[in-house]
Amino acid sequence: MQATRIIAIRHGETAWNVDTRLQGHLDIALNAKGLWQAEQVARVLAGEPIEAVYTSDLLRAWHTARAIAQSTEAPLVARQDLRERCFGSFEGKTHAELEAQWPEASLRWRQREPDWAPPGGESLLALRQRINRTVAALAQQHLGGQIVLVAHGGVMDVLYRLATGQDLQAPRTWQLGNAAINRLLWTADGLTLVGWGDTGHLEEATLDEGSA
């Protein structure tokens, strides 16, 4: 059975990541650390055979993906269907603000109710369906090859759950690090996990800078 190798990357850090502020579809740029992380992941992927880099069209993902595309000389394609989960009226709020302003809705969000959506937003079920459909469509175009997907924390979480059979409400025991390298394999049977949460390129670069 033919397979497509997928390298899935969460965008670099933003100021709103640091503030625990929900970004959703709001177009927040990378902060200085995020730009540095994008450079480091691009550097370590430079030698990989990559047929295409697909990215969410939001700036934080686009800038991360652009660095990877430049280092690998792979074509760069923006896709709205790789965006983060839409959080509707929750967007722009911190976790603490949500709990204070909408305690009942905040609880339903934290309990990961699959069919519940924030007002004007997207449910986890809808997000999973969107990402599953998008990844399958892209992977089918590159059977036998390797592609990069650059997206968001919620997208990475869905990919992990799809690849491991984890329920949408299962407690998360895996990391969703900014600019971490996650590797998956796609076949007609779906996704399988190859490797997850590799941040060695970020740690090594930090050590190199410190010793310079």
Short mmCIF file of C-alpha atoms in Angstrom, two decimals:
data_model
loop_
_atom_site.label_atom_id
_atom_site.label_comp_id
_atom_site.label_asym_id
_atom_site.label_seq_id
_atom_site.Cartn_x
_atom_site.Cartn_y
_atom_site.Cartn_z
CA MET A 1 0.00 0.00 0.00
CA GLN A 2 1.42 3.37 -1.00
CA ALA A 3 2.07 5.86 1.77
CA THR A 4 2.78 9.56 2.18
CA ARG A 5 5.22 10.73 4.83
CA ILE A 6 4.05 13.83 6.67
CA ILE A 7 6.08 16.25 8.78
CA ALA A 8 3.61 18.24 10.88
CA ILE A 9 4.83 21.47 12.47
CA ARG A 10 3.04 23.80 14.84
CA HIS A 11 3.85 27.44 14.12
CA GLY A 12 6.47 29.30 16.16
CA GLU A 13 5.60 31.15 19.34
CA THR A 14 3.40 34.26 19.46
CA ALA A 15 2.88 36.78 22.25
CA TRP A 16 -0.64 35.40 22.65
CA ASN A 17 0.74 31.89 23.24
CA VAL A 18 2.71 33.31 26.15
CA ASP A 19 -0.38 35.10 27.49
CA THR A 20 -2.59 31.94 27.12
CA ARG A 21 -4.86 34.04 24.90
CA LEU A 22 -7.00 32.12 22.38
CA GLN A 23 -6.05 33.03 18.83
CA GLY A 24 -8.34 30.85 16.71
CA HIS A 25 -8.79 32.54 13.33
CA LEU A 26 -7.37 35.88 14.50
CA ASP A 27 -4.23 36.71 12.52
CA ILE A 28 -1.49 37.02 15.14
CA ALA A 29 2.14 37.28 14.01
CA LEU A 30 5.13 35.45 15.48
CA ASN A 31 7.08 37.11 18.27
CA ALA A 32 10.89 37.31 18.23
CA LYS A 33 11.25 33.84 19.74
CA GLY A 34 8.76 32.44 17.22
CA LEU A 35 10.75 33.85 14.31
CA TRP A 36 13.89 32.26 15.74
CA GLN A 37 12.09 28.92 16.16
CA ALA A 38 10.97 29.08 12.53
CA GLU A 39 14.58 29.58 11.45
CA GLN A 40 15.76 26.63 13.52
CA VAL A 41 13.15 24.17 12.25
CA ALA A 42 13.86 25.35 8.69
CA ARG A 43 17.57 24.75 9.22
CA VAL A 44 17.14 21.17 10.46
CA LEU A 45 14.71 20.26 7.66
CA ALA A 46 16.92 21.71 4.92
CA GLY A 47 18.30 18.29 3.95
CA GLU A 48 14.93 16.51 3.84
CA PRO A 49 13.35 15.52 0.51
CA ILE A 50 10.09 17.49 0.59
CA GLU A 51 7.67 17.73 -2.32
CA ALA A 52 5.54 20.58 -0.94
CA VAL A 53 4.94 22.69 2.15
CA TYR A 54 1.26 23.22 2.94
CA THR A 55 0.34 25.80 5.54
CA SER A 56 -2.53 27.53 7.24
CA ASP A 57 -2.95 30.95 5.68
CA LEU A 58 -2.71 32.70 9.07
CA LEU A 59 0.49 34.72 9.51
CA ARG A 60 1.96 32.75 12.39
CA ALA A 61 1.84 29.55 10.36
CA TRP A 62 2.65 31.19 7.02
CA HIS A 63 5.88 32.78 8.30
CA THR A 64 6.97 29.48 9.86
CA ALA A 65 6.18 27.61 6.65
CA ARG A 66 7.88 30.20 4.45
CA ALA A 67 11.17 29.66 6.27
CA ILE A 68 10.87 25.88 5.72
CA ALA A 69 9.96 26.30 2.06
CA GLN A 70 12.95 28.56 1.48
CA SER A 71 15.39 26.15 3.14
CA THR A 72 14.05 23.06 1.34
CA GLU A 73 13.25 24.78 -1.99
CA ALA A 74 9.81 23.16 -1.88
CA PRO A 75 6.71 24.95 -3.20
CA LEU A 76 4.64 26.73 -0.56
CA VAL A 77 0.83 26.50 -0.63
CA ALA A 78 -1.53 28.30 1.79
CA ARG A 79 -4.75 26.53 2.78
CA GLN A 80 -7.62 27.97 4.80
CA ASP A 81 -8.65 24.45 5.76
CA LEU A 82 -5.46 24.07 7.82
CA ARG A 83 -6.45 26.94 10.12
CA GLU A 84 -6.79 26.60 13.88
CA ARG A 85 -10.17 25.75 15.35
CA CYS A 86 -12.48 28.76 15.16
CA PHE A 87 -13.26 29.86 18.72
CA GLY A 88 -15.85 32.49 17.83
CA SER A 89 -16.51 34.88 20.72
CA PHE A 90 -13.77 33.15 22.77
CA GLU A 91 -11.06 34.53 20.49
CA GLY A 92 -8.85 37.17 22.05
CA LYS A 93 -9.63 36.05 25.60
CA THR A 94 -7.22 34.48 28.08
CA HIS A 95 -8.11 31.28 29.90
CA ALA A 96 -8.68 33.27 33.08
CA GLU A 97 -10.92 35.81 31.33
CA LEU A 98 -13.05 33.03 29.85
CA GLU A 99 -13.54 31.41 33.22
CA ALA A 100 -14.51 34.73 34.78
CA GLN A 101 -16.87 35.91 32.00
CA TRP A 102 -18.43 32.63 30.84
CA PRO A 103 -17.87 30.02 33.56
CA GLU A 104 -20.38 27.49 32.19
CA ALA A 105 -19.18 27.76 28.59
CA SER A 106 -15.57 27.72 29.77
CA LEU A 107 -16.20 24.47 31.64
CA ARG A 108 -17.72 22.84 28.55
CA TRP A 109 -14.66 23.94 26.54
CA ARG A 110 -12.23 22.57 29.14
CA GLN A 111 -14.15 19.29 29.34
CA ARG A 112 -13.71 18.96 25.57
CA GLU A 113 -17.36 18.24 24.75
CA PRO A 114 -17.05 16.98 21.15
CA ASP A 115 -20.25 18.49 19.71
CA TRP A 116 -20.15 21.78 21.64
CA ALA A 117 -18.90 24.97 19.98
CA PRO A 118 -18.20 28.44 21.39
CA PRO A 119 -20.72 31.02 20.15
CA GLY A 120 -19.87 31.60 16.49
CA GLY A 121 -17.15 28.95 16.65
CA GLU A 122 -16.38 25.38 15.66
CA SER A 123 -16.91 22.13 17.54
CA LEU A 124 -14.16 19.56 18.06
CA LEU A 125 -16.10 17.14 15.86
CA ALA A 126 -16.19 19.68 13.04
CA LEU A 127 -12.48 20.41 13.47
CA ARG A 128 -11.58 16.72 13.33
CA GLN A 129 -13.68 16.20 10.21
CA ARG A 130 -12.07 19.22 8.51
CA ILE A 131 -8.50 18.15 9.29
CA ASN A 132 -9.06 14.49 8.44
CA ARG A 133 -10.54 15.44 5.07
CA THR A 134 -7.82 17.99 4.29
CA VAL A 135 -4.89 15.74 5.20
CA ALA A 136 -6.30 12.87 3.14
CA ALA A 137 -6.77 15.13 0.11
CA LEU A 138 -3.22 16.50 0.34
CA ALA A 139 -1.56 13.16 1.08
CA GLN A 140 -3.23 11.51 -1.91
CA GLN A 141 -1.46 14.00 -4.16
CA HIS A 142 1.98 12.88 -2.90
CA LEU A 143 1.85 9.08 -2.56
CA GLY A 144 5.35 7.73 -2.09
CA GLY A 145 6.65 11.19 -1.21
CA GLN A 146 6.95 13.50 1.78
CA ILE A 147 5.17 16.76 2.58
CA VAL A 148 5.21 19.31 5.38
CA LEU A 149 2.04 20.59 7.06
CA VAL A 150 2.39 23.78 9.12
CA ALA A 151 -0.60 24.58 11.28
CA HIS A 152 -1.70 25.15 14.88
CA GLY A 153 -1.91 23.51 18.29
CA GLY A 154 -5.49 22.36 17.85
CA VAL A 155 -4.66 20.88 14.47
CA MET A 156 -1.62 19.05 15.88
CA ASP A 157 -3.80 17.66 18.67
CA VAL A 158 -6.30 16.30 16.14
CA LEU A 159 -3.53 14.74 14.05
CA TYR A 160 -2.15 12.93 17.11
CA ARG A 161 -5.60 11.65 18.06
CA LEU A 162 -6.33 10.48 14.52
CA ALA A 163 -2.99 8.67 14.32
CA THR A 164 -3.31 6.95 17.71
CA GLY A 165 -7.06 6.34 17.91
CA GLN A 166 -7.44 8.65 20.92
CA ASP A 167 -10.95 9.89 21.65
CA LEU A 168 -11.58 13.63 21.37
CA GLN A 169 -12.28 13.78 25.11
CA ALA A 170 -9.28 11.69 26.18
CA PRO A 171 -6.91 13.62 28.48
CA ARG A 172 -3.95 14.97 26.55
CA THR A 173 -0.68 13.29 27.56
CA TRP A 174 1.37 14.54 24.60
CA GLN A 175 3.11 17.86 23.93
CA LEU A 176 2.11 20.41 21.29
CA GLY A 177 5.32 22.44 21.28
CA ASN A 178 5.86 25.44 19.03
CA ALA A 179 8.08 24.45 16.07
CA ALA A 180 8.37 20.84 17.28
CA ILE A 181 8.78 18.21 14.56
CA ASN A 182 6.03 15.57 14.39
CA ARG A 183 6.15 12.71 11.89
CA LEU A 184 3.21 10.70 10.59
CA LEU A 185 2.46 8.24 7.82
CA TRP A 186 -0.71 8.42 5.74
CA THR A 187 -2.18 5.50 3.79
CA ALA A 188 -5.69 4.76 2.55
CA ASP A 189 -6.31 3.27 6.01
CA GLY A 190 -5.57 6.61 7.68
CA LEU A 191 -2.77 8.09 9.77
CA THR A 192 -0.18 6.33 11.90
CA LEU A 193 2.33 7.89 14.26
CA VAL A 194 6.07 7.73 13.47
CA GLY A 195 7.51 10.26 15.92
CA TRP A 196 6.19 13.13 18.02
CA GLY A 197 7.36 16.29 19.74
CA ASP A 198 10.99 16.41 18.60
CA THR A 199 12.47 19.69 19.85
CA GLY A 200 16.13 18.70 19.69
CA HIS A 201 16.81 21.32 17.02
CA LEU A 202 15.61 24.04 19.39
CA GLU A 203 17.59 22.74 22.37
CA GLU A 204 20.80 22.25 20.36
CA ALA A 205 20.53 25.74 18.87
CA THR A 206 20.11 27.21 22.36
CA LEU A 207 23.25 25.42 23.55
CA ASP A 208 25.17 26.56 20.48
CA GLU A 209 24.20 30.18 21.07
CA GLY A 210 25.14 29.97 24.73
CA SER A 211 28.59 28.63 23.98
CA ALA A 212 29.35 31.09 21.18
#
